[in-house]
């Protein structure tokens, strides 16, 4: 499937974007499927969902989106198709609205004259920066390169378009800049039940520096980035990518092993606030978000079923 290839190769990347792309792919598949029975429809949808799920193992947004799209009950193929189309369209629309809302809520915490440090390329984090700038606050952004995939270059491109004063730094310059930073704002791939954050590799080091320098640390995360599975004790799988992303001529070396984890875990104790579309919450409230917003997922997670059923 083309969307799965694009997500694996990171042509489509970022937790929110991959979730929306997966929802759109399932919707388009539903439209194009030429099957006679509900069983066949269901099985084709599940097959596609499993291919999408395997593309990037860390982002819970992907499995949350897939569950939301495939949550339907229908008496025939036509009804099932309509339900998938409607679920996918609502997920995409709500997800885009959530990013906008996070921007509006998070921007209130940014003061005129603030310097904000951001890492990687997060639409939710950039939404906060965009709204703060649009509301007339004079702000400066420090963006990290985010090696090995250089997502920082995407970020500075977007900040350039917004007309926000920006400095680009190498990832290892974070500590030496931290005393000039008022607030760190990053996105999220996963928020666990205890409020810890899984995000682009390097985020945990930045949080540690911010903590030591007493600089605020804010996470921008839509509620579908929260992981119901972690309530059931599941650990978040950290994606380890191709070593050649770090060392392209690795074949020259006989005794060198390259490690390339794509994400790391920031403890909740280093996070001041998580800005979601339903409000800015302390990390300790993450359990409530999972319960209230994603509560229906817990049973499935508890039962260990991989995907919801399409019919009763
Ligand atoms: C992207 C990354 C982003 C989050 C949030 O990693 O870590 O901070 O996904 O992004 P990758 P958003 O480039 O490996 O996908 O706020 O856009 O969902």
PDB file of C-alpha atoms and ligand atoms in Angstrom:
ATOM      1  CA  UNK A   1       0.000   0.000   0.000  1.00  0.00           C
ATOM      2  CA  UNK A   2       1.362   3.391  -1.075  1.00  0.00           C
ATOM      3  CA  UNK A   3       0.533   5.177   2.197  1.00  0.00           C
ATOM      4  CA  UNK A   4       2.316   2.502   4.241  1.00  0.00           C
ATOM      5  CA  UNK A   5       5.403   2.894   2.056  1.00  0.00           C
ATOM      6  CA  UNK A   6       5.327   6.672   2.509  1.00  0.00           C
ATOM      7  CA  UNK A   7       5.000   6.363   6.295  1.00  0.00           C
ATOM      8  CA  UNK A   8       7.827   3.787   6.556  1.00  0.00           C
ATOM      9  CA  UNK A   9      10.166   5.888   4.430  1.00  0.00           C
ATOM     10  CA  UNK A  10       9.146   8.990   6.413  1.00  0.00           C
ATOM     11  CA  UNK A  11       7.918  10.811   3.321  1.00  0.00           C
ATOM     12  CA  UNK A  12       4.880  11.234   5.556  1.00  0.00           C
ATOM     13  CA  UNK A  13       6.055  11.717   9.128  1.00  0.00           C
ATOM     14  CA  UNK A  14       5.108  13.245  12.479  1.00  0.00           C
ATOM     15  CA  UNK A  15       2.586  11.491  14.702  1.00  0.00           C
ATOM     16  CA  UNK A  16      -0.428  13.621  13.723  1.00  0.00           C
ATOM     17  CA  UNK A  17       0.263  13.463  10.003  1.00  0.00           C
ATOM     18  CA  UNK A  18       0.772   9.706   9.920  1.00  0.00           C
ATOM     19  CA  UNK A  19      -2.488   9.224  11.820  1.00  0.00           C
ATOM     20  CA  UNK A  20      -4.385  11.387   9.321  1.00  0.00           C
ATOM     21  CA  UNK A  21      -2.691   9.655   6.370  1.00  0.00           C
ATOM     22  CA  UNK A  22      -3.645   6.221   7.759  1.00  0.00           C
ATOM     23  CA  UNK A  23      -7.254   7.327   8.266  1.00  0.00           C
ATOM     24  CA  UNK A  24      -7.393   8.645   4.687  1.00  0.00           C
ATOM     25  CA  UNK A  25      -5.826   5.440   3.338  1.00  0.00           C
ATOM     26  CA  UNK A  26      -8.436   3.277   5.085  1.00  0.00           C
ATOM     27  CA  UNK A  27     -11.225   5.528   3.827  1.00  0.00           C
ATOM     28  CA  UNK A  28      -9.947   5.347   0.246  1.00  0.00           C
ATOM     29  CA  UNK A  29      -9.573   1.598   0.476  1.00  0.00           C
ATOM     30  CA  UNK A  30     -13.143   1.266   1.752  1.00  0.00           C
ATOM     31  CA  UNK A  31     -14.400   3.335  -1.188  1.00  0.00           C
ATOM     32  CA  UNK A  32     -12.514   1.244  -3.740  1.00  0.00           C
ATOM     33  CA  UNK A  33     -13.167  -2.234  -2.311  1.00  0.00           C
ATOM     34  CA  UNK A  34     -15.248  -4.438  -4.545  1.00  0.00           C
ATOM     35  CA  UNK A  35     -16.400  -7.201  -2.193  1.00  0.00           C
ATOM     36  CA  UNK A  36     -19.737  -8.921  -1.754  1.00  0.00           C
ATOM     37  CA  UNK A  37     -19.775  -9.906   1.907  1.00  0.00           C
ATOM     38  CA  UNK A  38     -19.217  -8.023   5.128  1.00  0.00           C
ATOM     39  CA  UNK A  39     -16.721 -10.695   6.189  1.00  0.00           C
ATOM     40  CA  UNK A  40     -14.593  -9.999   3.111  1.00  0.00           C
ATOM     41  CA  UNK A  41     -14.838  -6.251   3.669  1.00  0.00           C
ATOM     42  CA  UNK A  42     -13.817  -6.655   7.271  1.00  0.00           C
ATOM     43  CA  UNK A  43     -10.922  -8.899   6.439  1.00  0.00           C
ATOM     44  CA  UNK A  44      -9.569  -6.536   3.738  1.00  0.00           C
ATOM     45  CA  UNK A  45      -9.817  -3.578   6.123  1.00  0.00           C
ATOM     46  CA  UNK A  46      -8.021  -5.484   8.873  1.00  0.00           C
ATOM     47  CA  UNK A  47      -5.294  -6.572   6.483  1.00  0.00           C
ATOM     48  CA  UNK A  48      -4.692  -2.951   5.477  1.00  0.00           C
ATOM     49  CA  UNK A  49      -4.828  -1.801   9.108  1.00  0.00           C
ATOM     50  CA  UNK A  50      -2.153  -4.307  10.075  1.00  0.00           C
ATOM     51  CA  UNK A  51       0.113  -3.170   7.237  1.00  0.00           C
ATOM     52  CA  UNK A  52      -0.295   0.441   8.394  1.00  0.00           C
ATOM     53  CA  UNK A  53       0.274  -0.483  12.050  1.00  0.00           C
ATOM     54  CA  UNK A  54       3.592  -2.132  11.216  1.00  0.00           C
ATOM     55  CA  UNK A  55       5.041   0.975   9.555  1.00  0.00           C
ATOM     56  CA  UNK A  56       6.057   2.955  12.654  1.00  0.00           C
ATOM     57  CA  UNK A  57       5.811   1.033  15.888  1.00  0.00           C
ATOM     58  CA  UNK A  58       6.067   3.910  18.387  1.00  0.00           C
ATOM     59  CA  UNK A  59       3.337   6.401  17.448  1.00  0.00           C
ATOM     60  CA  UNK A  60       0.130   5.516  19.297  1.00  0.00           C
ATOM     61  CA  UNK A  61      -1.662   8.078  17.125  1.00  0.00           C
ATOM     62  CA  UNK A  62      -1.539   5.479  14.367  1.00  0.00           C
ATOM     63  CA  UNK A  63      -3.263   2.722  16.335  1.00  0.00           C
ATOM     64  CA  UNK A  64      -5.710   5.169  17.943  1.00  0.00           C
ATOM     65  CA  UNK A  65      -6.651   6.534  14.495  1.00  0.00           C
ATOM     66  CA  UNK A  66      -7.058   3.050  13.027  1.00  0.00           C
ATOM     67  CA  UNK A  67      -9.249   1.959  15.934  1.00  0.00           C
ATOM     68  CA  UNK A  68     -11.436   5.051  15.561  1.00  0.00           C
ATOM     69  CA  UNK A  69     -11.847   4.520  11.802  1.00  0.00           C
ATOM     70  CA  UNK A  70     -12.589   0.793  12.062  1.00  0.00           C
ATOM     71  CA  UNK A  71     -15.047   1.166  14.925  1.00  0.00           C
ATOM     72  CA  UNK A  72     -18.390   0.502  13.277  1.00  0.00           C
ATOM     73  CA  UNK A  73     -21.208  -1.939  13.210  1.00  0.00           C
ATOM     74  CA  UNK A  74     -23.023  -2.589   9.952  1.00  0.00           C
ATOM     75  CA  UNK A  75     -25.493  -4.987   8.372  1.00  0.00           C
ATOM     76  CA  UNK A  76     -24.040  -4.890   4.894  1.00  0.00           C
ATOM     77  CA  UNK A  77     -21.011  -3.753   2.901  1.00  0.00           C
ATOM     78  CA  UNK A  78     -22.578  -0.468   1.849  1.00  0.00           C
ATOM     79  CA  UNK A  79     -23.295   0.520   5.468  1.00  0.00           C
ATOM     80  CA  UNK A  80     -19.811  -0.492   6.519  1.00  0.00           C
ATOM     81  CA  UNK A  81     -18.275   1.615   3.743  1.00  0.00           C
ATOM     82  CA  UNK A  82     -20.310   4.669   4.740  1.00  0.00           C
ATOM     83  CA  UNK A  83     -19.329   4.239   8.380  1.00  0.00           C
ATOM     84  CA  UNK A  84     -15.604   3.972   7.578  1.00  0.00           C
ATOM     85  CA  UNK A  85     -15.780   7.045   5.332  1.00  0.00           C
ATOM     86  CA  UNK A  86     -17.585   9.023   8.008  1.00  0.00           C
ATOM     87  CA  UNK A  87     -15.258   7.865  10.815  1.00  0.00           C
ATOM     88  CA  UNK A  88     -12.158   8.682   8.786  1.00  0.00           C
ATOM     89  CA  UNK A  89     -13.426  12.113   7.788  1.00  0.00           C
ATOM     90  CA  UNK A  90     -14.346  12.973  11.376  1.00  0.00           C
ATOM     91  CA  UNK A  91     -10.969  11.786  12.655  1.00  0.00           C
ATOM     92  CA  UNK A  92      -9.110  13.923  10.100  1.00  0.00           C
ATOM     93  CA  UNK A  93     -11.287  16.976  10.748  1.00  0.00           C
ATOM     94  CA  UNK A  94     -11.110  16.662  14.546  1.00  0.00           C
ATOM     95  CA  UNK A  95      -7.390  16.090  14.432  1.00  0.00           C
ATOM     96  CA  UNK A  96      -6.825  19.270  12.421  1.00  0.00           C
ATOM     97  CA  UNK A  97      -9.106  21.223  14.769  1.00  0.00           C
ATOM     98  CA  UNK A  98      -7.218  19.794  17.767  1.00  0.00           C
ATOM     99  CA  UNK A  99      -3.898  21.103  16.462  1.00  0.00           C
ATOM    100  CA  UNK A 100      -5.448  24.549  15.988  1.00  0.00           C
ATOM    101  CA  UNK A 101      -7.011  24.510  19.480  1.00  0.00           C
ATOM    102  CA  UNK A 102      -3.725  23.420  21.073  1.00  0.00           C
ATOM    103  CA  UNK A 103      -2.146  26.419  19.379  1.00  0.00           C
ATOM    104  CA  UNK A 104      -4.715  28.792  20.878  1.00  0.00           C
ATOM    105  CA  UNK A 105      -4.477  27.301  24.370  1.00  0.00           C
ATOM    106  CA  UNK A 106      -0.704  26.911  24.431  1.00  0.00           C
ATOM    107  CA  UNK A 107      -0.048  30.401  23.059  1.00  0.00           C
ATOM    108  CA  UNK A 108      -1.560  31.873  26.230  1.00  0.00           C
ATOM    109  CA  UNK A 109       1.410  30.554  28.169  1.00  0.00           C
ATOM    110  CA  UNK A 110       3.900  32.380  25.970  1.00  0.00           C
ATOM    111  CA  UNK A 111       4.832  35.878  27.020  1.00  0.00           C
ATOM    112  CA  UNK A 112       5.923  38.797  24.929  1.00  0.00           C
ATOM    113  CA  UNK A 113       9.701  38.601  24.483  1.00  0.00           C
ATOM    114  CA  UNK A 114       9.976  34.857  25.211  1.00  0.00           C
ATOM    115  CA  UNK A 115      12.594  32.627  23.642  1.00  0.00           C
ATOM    116  CA  UNK A 116      11.217  29.162  22.877  1.00  0.00           C
ATOM    117  CA  UNK A 117      13.288  26.093  22.165  1.00  0.00           C
ATOM    118  CA  UNK A 118      11.751  23.372  20.027  1.00  0.00           C
ATOM    119  CA  UNK A 119      13.016  19.993  18.843  1.00  0.00           C
ATOM    120  CA  UNK A 120      12.240  17.955  15.729  1.00  0.00           C
ATOM    121  CA  UNK A 121       9.214  19.057  13.692  1.00  0.00           C
ATOM    122  CA  UNK A 122       5.897  19.017  15.496  1.00  0.00           C
ATOM    123  CA  UNK A 123       2.754  20.510  13.991  1.00  0.00           C
ATOM    124  CA  UNK A 124       1.217  20.808  17.466  1.00  0.00           C
ATOM    125  CA  UNK A 125       4.263  22.599  18.913  1.00  0.00           C
ATOM    126  CA  UNK A 126       4.477  24.869  15.866  1.00  0.00           C
ATOM    127  CA  UNK A 127       0.782  25.668  16.175  1.00  0.00           C
ATOM    128  CA  UNK A 128       1.482  27.160  19.615  1.00  0.00           C
ATOM    129  CA  UNK A 129       4.365  29.201  18.232  1.00  0.00           C
ATOM    130  CA  UNK A 130       2.261  30.344  15.252  1.00  0.00           C
ATOM    131  CA  UNK A 131      -0.638  31.473  17.449  1.00  0.00           C
ATOM    132  CA  UNK A 132       1.680  33.305  19.849  1.00  0.00           C
ATOM    133  CA  UNK A 133       3.307  35.125  16.960  1.00  0.00           C
ATOM    134  CA  UNK A 134      -0.037  35.858  15.263  1.00  0.00           C
ATOM    135  CA  UNK A 135      -1.346  37.412  18.461  1.00  0.00           C
ATOM    136  CA  UNK A 136       1.415  39.999  18.193  1.00  0.00           C
ATOM    137  CA  UNK A 137       3.873  38.642  20.760  1.00  0.00           C
ATOM    138  CA  UNK A 138       7.517  39.230  19.891  1.00  0.00           C
ATOM    139  CA  UNK A 139       9.080  35.809  20.222  1.00  0.00           C
ATOM    140  CA  UNK A 140      12.287  34.085  19.209  1.00  0.00           C
ATOM    141  CA  UNK A 141      12.639  30.380  18.483  1.00  0.00           C
ATOM    142  CA  UNK A 142      15.694  28.185  18.829  1.00  0.00           C
ATOM    143  CA  UNK A 143      15.330  25.040  16.701  1.00  0.00           C
ATOM    144  CA  UNK A 144      17.539  21.970  16.927  1.00  0.00           C
ATOM    145  CA  UNK A 145      18.750  20.167  13.821  1.00  0.00           C
ATOM    146  CA  UNK A 146      17.259  16.870  15.075  1.00  0.00           C
ATOM    147  CA  UNK A 147      19.707  14.450  13.572  1.00  0.00           C
ATOM    148  CA  UNK A 148      19.904  12.023  11.944  1.00  0.00           C
ATOM    149  CA  UNK A 149      16.860  12.946   9.828  1.00  0.00           C
ATOM    150  CA  UNK A 150      17.212  16.741  10.098  1.00  0.00           C
ATOM    151  CA  UNK A 151      13.567  17.469  10.901  1.00  0.00           C
ATOM    152  CA  UNK A 152      14.844  20.807  12.267  1.00  0.00           C
ATOM    153  CA  UNK A 153      15.245  21.934   8.658  1.00  0.00           C
ATOM    154  CA  UNK A 154      11.511  21.433   8.116  1.00  0.00           C
ATOM    155  CA  UNK A 155      10.863  23.409  11.282  1.00  0.00           C
ATOM    156  CA  UNK A 156      13.010  26.379  10.271  1.00  0.00           C
ATOM    157  CA  UNK A 157      11.291  26.378   6.849  1.00  0.00           C
ATOM    158  CA  UNK A 158       7.925  26.710   8.569  1.00  0.00           C
ATOM    159  CA  UNK A 159       9.189  29.353  10.985  1.00  0.00           C
ATOM    160  CA  UNK A 160      10.625  31.270   8.043  1.00  0.00           C
ATOM    161  CA  UNK A 161       7.157  31.284   6.454  1.00  0.00           C
ATOM    162  CA  UNK A 162       5.636  32.497   9.722  1.00  0.00           C
ATOM    163  CA  UNK A 163       8.227  35.273   9.841  1.00  0.00           C
ATOM    164  CA  UNK A 164       9.384  34.262  13.333  1.00  0.00           C
ATOM    165  CA  UNK A 165      12.945  35.135  14.345  1.00  0.00           C
ATOM    166  CA  UNK A 166      14.741  31.780  14.563  1.00  0.00           C
ATOM    167  CA  UNK A 167      18.151  30.350  15.392  1.00  0.00           C
ATOM    168  CA  UNK A 168      19.162  26.861  14.253  1.00  0.00           C
ATOM    169  CA  UNK A 169      21.520  24.931  16.529  1.00  0.00           C
ATOM    170  CA  UNK A 170      23.207  21.536  16.498  1.00  0.00           C
ATOM    171  CA  UNK A 171      21.550  19.119  18.912  1.00  0.00           C
ATOM    172  CA  UNK A 172      24.531  19.161  21.256  1.00  0.00           C
ATOM    173  CA  UNK A 173      24.271  22.957  21.722  1.00  0.00           C
ATOM    174  CA  UNK A 174      21.069  22.666  23.758  1.00  0.00           C
ATOM    175  CA  UNK A 175      22.680  23.004  27.203  1.00  0.00           C
ATOM    176  CA  UNK A 176      24.793  25.976  26.235  1.00  0.00           C
ATOM    177  CA  UNK A 177      21.667  27.791  24.982  1.00  0.00           C
ATOM    178  CA  UNK A 178      19.310  26.750  27.771  1.00  0.00           C
ATOM    179  CA  UNK A 179      19.985  29.739  30.028  1.00  0.00           C
ATOM    180  CA  UNK A 180      18.614  31.992  27.279  1.00  0.00           C
ATOM    181  CA  UNK A 181      15.460  29.917  26.843  1.00  0.00           C
ATOM    182  CA  UNK A 182      12.183  30.786  28.603  1.00  0.00           C
ATOM    183  CA  UNK A 183      10.166  27.772  27.550  1.00  0.00           C
ATOM    184  CA  UNK A 184      10.769  24.487  25.754  1.00  0.00           C
ATOM    185  CA  UNK A 185       7.843  23.437  23.540  1.00  0.00           C
ATOM    186  CA  UNK A 186       7.872  19.993  21.932  1.00  0.00           C
ATOM    187  CA  UNK A 187       5.360  17.608  20.388  1.00  0.00           C
ATOM    188  CA  UNK A 188       4.571  14.030  21.353  1.00  0.00           C
ATOM    189  CA  UNK A 189       4.445  10.614  19.785  1.00  0.00           C
ATOM    190  CA  UNK A 190       3.021   9.040  22.930  1.00  0.00           C
ATOM    191  CA  UNK A 191       1.892  10.175  26.372  1.00  0.00           C
ATOM    192  CA  UNK A 192       1.796   7.258  28.787  1.00  0.00           C
ATOM    193  CA  UNK A 193      -0.700   6.661  31.586  1.00  0.00           C
ATOM    194  CA  UNK A 194       1.703   8.153  34.139  1.00  0.00           C
ATOM    195  CA  UNK A 195       2.268  11.290  32.053  1.00  0.00           C
ATOM    196  CA  UNK A 196       5.656  10.466  30.613  1.00  0.00           C
ATOM    197  CA  UNK A 197       6.438  11.552  27.083  1.00  0.00           C
ATOM    198  CA  UNK A 198       7.787   9.566  24.164  1.00  0.00           C
ATOM    199  CA  UNK A 199       9.102  11.902  21.493  1.00  0.00           C
ATOM    200  CA  UNK A 200      11.967  12.374  19.031  1.00  0.00           C
ATOM    201  CA  UNK A 201      15.300  11.097  20.249  1.00  0.00           C
ATOM    202  CA  UNK A 202      17.032  13.871  22.192  1.00  0.00           C
ATOM    203  CA  UNK A 203      13.849  15.174  23.824  1.00  0.00           C
ATOM    204  CA  UNK A 204      14.737  13.552  27.161  1.00  0.00           C
ATOM    205  CA  UNK A 205      18.161  15.223  27.183  1.00  0.00           C
ATOM    206  CA  UNK A 206      16.548  18.569  26.453  1.00  0.00           C
ATOM    207  CA  UNK A 207      14.074  18.025  29.307  1.00  0.00           C
ATOM    208  CA  UNK A 208      16.912  17.150  31.660  1.00  0.00           C
ATOM    209  CA  UNK A 209      18.750  20.349  30.686  1.00  0.00           C
ATOM    210  CA  UNK A 210      15.568  22.392  31.093  1.00  0.00           C
ATOM    211  CA  UNK A 211      14.973  20.859  34.506  1.00  0.00           C
ATOM    212  CA  UNK A 212      18.485  21.602  35.653  1.00  0.00           C
ATOM    213  CA  UNK A 213      18.282  25.182  34.330  1.00  0.00           C
ATOM    214  CA  UNK A 214      14.765  25.629  35.796  1.00  0.00           C
ATOM    215  CA  UNK A 215      13.331  26.349  32.361  1.00  0.00           C
ATOM    216  CA  UNK A 216       9.680  25.482  31.705  1.00  0.00           C
ATOM    217  CA  UNK A 217       8.943  22.390  29.603  1.00  0.00           C
ATOM    218  CA  UNK A 218       5.634  22.217  27.718  1.00  0.00           C
ATOM    219  CA  UNK A 219       4.371  19.340  25.578  1.00  0.00           C
ATOM    220  CA  UNK A 220       1.834  19.860  22.791  1.00  0.00           C
ATOM    221  CA  UNK A 221      -0.232  16.702  22.314  1.00  0.00           C
ATOM    222  CA  UNK A 222      -3.622  15.918  20.847  1.00  0.00           C
ATOM    223  CA  UNK A 223      -5.611  13.503  23.033  1.00  0.00           C
ATOM    224  CA  UNK A 224      -5.143  10.685  20.503  1.00  0.00           C
ATOM    225  CA  UNK A 225      -1.416  10.743  21.379  1.00  0.00           C
ATOM    226  CA  UNK A 226      -2.280   9.320  24.814  1.00  0.00           C
ATOM    227  CA  UNK A 227      -1.814   5.592  25.092  1.00  0.00           C
ATOM    228  CA  UNK A 228      -4.588   3.427  26.586  1.00  0.00           C
ATOM    229  CA  UNK A 229      -2.358   0.380  26.242  1.00  0.00           C
ATOM    230  CA  UNK A 230       0.035   1.796  28.846  1.00  0.00           C
ATOM    231  CA  UNK A 231      -2.722   1.623  31.467  1.00  0.00           C
ATOM    232  CA  UNK A 232      -2.638  -2.111  30.904  1.00  0.00           C
ATOM    233  CA  UNK A 233       1.072  -2.072  31.629  1.00  0.00           C
ATOM    234  CA  UNK A 234       2.233  -2.290  28.056  1.00  0.00           C
ATOM    235  CA  UNK A 235       5.599  -0.667  27.395  1.00  0.00           C
ATOM    236  CA  UNK A 236       5.929   1.696  24.465  1.00  0.00           C
ATOM    237  CA  UNK A 237       8.016   0.157  21.729  1.00  0.00           C
ATOM    238  CA  UNK A 238      10.850   2.454  20.701  1.00  0.00           C
ATOM    239  CA  UNK A 239      11.474   2.308  16.972  1.00  0.00           C
ATOM    240  CA  UNK A 240      15.076   1.609  16.033  1.00  0.00           C
ATOM    241  CA  UNK A 241      15.785   2.711  12.479  1.00  0.00           C
ATOM    242  CA  UNK A 242      18.325   1.820   9.817  1.00  0.00           C
ATOM    243  CA  UNK A 243      21.942   2.442  10.997  1.00  0.00           C
ATOM    244  CA  UNK A 244      22.738   3.938   7.593  1.00  0.00           C
ATOM    245  CA  UNK A 245      20.654   6.975   8.556  1.00  0.00           C
ATOM    246  CA  UNK A 246      23.462   7.716  11.031  1.00  0.00           C
ATOM    247  CA  UNK A 247      26.493   6.338   9.178  1.00  0.00           C
ATOM    248  CA  UNK A 248      25.869   5.944   5.439  1.00  0.00           C
ATOM    249  CA  UNK A 249      29.174   4.076   4.799  1.00  0.00           C
ATOM    250  CA  UNK A 250      28.717   1.666   7.697  1.00  0.00           C
ATOM    251  CA  UNK A 251      29.749  -1.299   5.530  1.00  0.00           C
ATOM    252  CA  UNK A 252      33.366   0.007   5.688  1.00  0.00           C
ATOM    253  CA  UNK A 253      33.507  -0.857   9.411  1.00  0.00           C
ATOM    254  CA  UNK A 254      33.906  -4.376  10.712  1.00  0.00           C
ATOM    255  CA  UNK A 255      33.728  -3.782  14.466  1.00  0.00           C
ATOM    256  CA  UNK A 256      31.375  -0.842  14.739  1.00  0.00           C
ATOM    257  CA  UNK A 257      27.720  -1.150  15.525  1.00  0.00           C
ATOM    258  CA  UNK A 258      25.519   1.913  15.101  1.00  0.00           C
ATOM    259  CA  UNK A 259      22.425   2.366  17.235  1.00  0.00           C
ATOM    260  CA  UNK A 260      19.629   4.536  15.870  1.00  0.00           C
ATOM    261  CA  UNK A 261      16.694   4.759  18.276  1.00  0.00           C
ATOM    262  CA  UNK A 262      14.190   7.234  16.839  1.00  0.00           C
ATOM    263  CA  UNK A 263      12.492   8.184  20.126  1.00  0.00           C
ATOM    264  CA  UNK A 264      13.208   8.438  23.844  1.00  0.00           C
ATOM    265  CA  UNK A 265      11.243   8.670  27.073  1.00  0.00           C
ATOM    266  CA  UNK A 266      11.040  11.874  29.122  1.00  0.00           C
ATOM    267  CA  UNK A 267       9.927  11.257  32.714  1.00  0.00           C
ATOM    268  CA  UNK A 268       6.752  13.057  33.764  1.00  0.00           C
ATOM    269  CA  UNK A 269       8.664  14.790  36.553  1.00  0.00           C
ATOM    270  CA  UNK A 270      10.461  16.922  33.936  1.00  0.00           C
ATOM    271  CA  UNK A 271       7.239  18.055  32.279  1.00  0.00           C
ATOM    272  CA  UNK A 272       5.428  21.173  33.540  1.00  0.00           C
ATOM    273  CA  UNK A 273       2.367  21.006  31.358  1.00  0.00           C
ATOM    274  CA  UNK A 274       0.794  19.028  28.540  1.00  0.00           C
ATOM    275  CA  UNK A 275      -1.250  21.188  26.240  1.00  0.00           C
ATOM    276  CA  UNK A 276      -4.119  19.224  24.663  1.00  0.00           C
ATOM    277  CA  UNK A 277      -7.189  20.348  22.715  1.00  0.00           C
ATOM    278  CA  UNK A 278      -9.296  19.862  25.862  1.00  0.00           C
ATOM    279  CA  UNK A 279      -7.044  21.994  28.018  1.00  0.00           C
ATOM    280  CA  UNK A 280      -3.568  22.395  29.466  1.00  0.00           C
ATOM    281  CA  UNK A 281      -3.069  19.661  32.067  1.00  0.00           C
ATOM    282  CA  UNK A 282      -0.319  18.567  34.432  1.00  0.00           C
ATOM    283  CA  UNK A 283       1.210  15.213  33.361  1.00  0.00           C
ATOM    284  CA  UNK A 284      -0.350  13.563  36.433  1.00  0.00           C
ATOM    285  CA  UNK A 285      -3.771  14.003  34.804  1.00  0.00           C
ATOM    286  CA  UNK A 286      -2.903  11.838  31.808  1.00  0.00           C
ATOM    287  CA  UNK A 287      -4.755   8.864  33.211  1.00  0.00           C
ATOM    288  CA  UNK A 288      -7.951  10.927  33.223  1.00  0.00           C
ATOM    289  CA  UNK A 289      -7.526  11.892  29.581  1.00  0.00           C
ATOM    290  CA  UNK A 290      -7.154   8.236  28.678  1.00  0.00           C
ATOM    291  CA  UNK A 291     -10.161   7.297  30.768  1.00  0.00           C
ATOM    292  CA  UNK A 292     -12.442  10.146  29.682  1.00  0.00           C
ATOM    293  CA  UNK A 293     -11.407  10.663  26.072  1.00  0.00           C
ATOM    294  CA  UNK A 294     -10.237   7.185  25.072  1.00  0.00           C
ATOM    295  CA  UNK A 295     -12.001   5.121  27.701  1.00  0.00           C
ATOM    296  CA  UNK A 296     -13.611   2.809  25.211  1.00  0.00           C
ATOM    297  CA  UNK A 297     -10.191   1.608  24.135  1.00  0.00           C
ATOM    298  CA  UNK A 298      -9.296   0.194  27.499  1.00  0.00           C
ATOM    299  CA  UNK A 299     -11.462  -2.902  27.202  1.00  0.00           C
ATOM    300  CA  UNK A 300      -9.961  -3.774  23.875  1.00  0.00           C
ATOM    301  CA  UNK A 301      -6.480  -3.197  25.217  1.00  0.00           C
ATOM    302  CA  UNK A 302      -7.311  -5.317  28.254  1.00  0.00           C
ATOM    303  CA  UNK A 303      -8.610  -8.113  26.091  1.00  0.00           C
ATOM    304  CA  UNK A 304      -5.540  -7.841  23.917  1.00  0.00           C
ATOM    305  CA  UNK A 305      -7.590  -7.755  20.718  1.00  0.00           C
ATOM    306  CA  UNK A 306      -5.670  -6.095  17.934  1.00  0.00           C
ATOM    307  CA  UNK A 307      -8.477  -4.287  16.151  1.00  0.00           C
ATOM    308  CA  UNK A 308     -12.166  -3.603  16.730  1.00  0.00           C
ATOM    309  CA  UNK A 309     -14.821  -5.691  15.018  1.00  0.00           C
ATOM    310  CA  UNK A 310     -16.925  -4.272  12.246  1.00  0.00           C
ATOM    311  CA  UNK A 311     -20.148  -6.061  13.024  1.00  0.00           C
ATOM    312  CA  UNK A 312     -21.928  -7.723  15.899  1.00  0.00           C
TER     313      UNK A 312
HETATM  314  C1  LIG B   1       8.371  13.262  14.838  1.00  0.00           C
HETATM  315  C2  LIG B   1       8.296  13.709  16.274  1.00  0.00           C
HETATM  316  C3  LIG B   1       7.285  14.780  16.600  1.00  0.00           C
HETATM  317  C4  LIG B   1       5.977  14.122  17.031  1.00  0.00           C
HETATM  318  C5  LIG B   1       4.841  15.112  17.113  1.00  0.00           C
HETATM  319  O1  LIG B   1       9.200  12.152  14.658  1.00  0.00           O
HETATM  320  O2  LIG B   1       8.953  13.204  17.134  1.00  0.00           O
HETATM  321  O3  LIG B   1       7.739  15.579  17.647  1.00  0.00           O
HETATM  322  O4  LIG B   1       5.617  13.099  16.103  1.00  0.00           O
HETATM  323  O5  LIG B   1       4.566  15.658  15.854  1.00  0.00           O
HETATM  324  P1  LIG B   1       9.387  11.585  13.175  1.00  0.00           P
HETATM  325  P2  LIG B   1       3.148  16.285  15.505  1.00  0.00           P
HETATM  326  O6  LIG B   1       9.940  12.682  12.333  1.00  0.00           O
HETATM  327  O7  LIG B   1      10.338  10.434  13.347  1.00  0.00           O
HETATM  328  O8  LIG B   1       8.031  11.114  12.694  1.00  0.00           O
HETATM  329  O9  LIG B   1       2.878  17.319  16.547  1.00  0.00           O
HETATM  330  O10 LIG B   1       3.322  16.885  14.124  1.00  0.00           O
HETATM  331  O11 LIG B   1       2.158  15.167  15.533  1.00  0.00           O
END
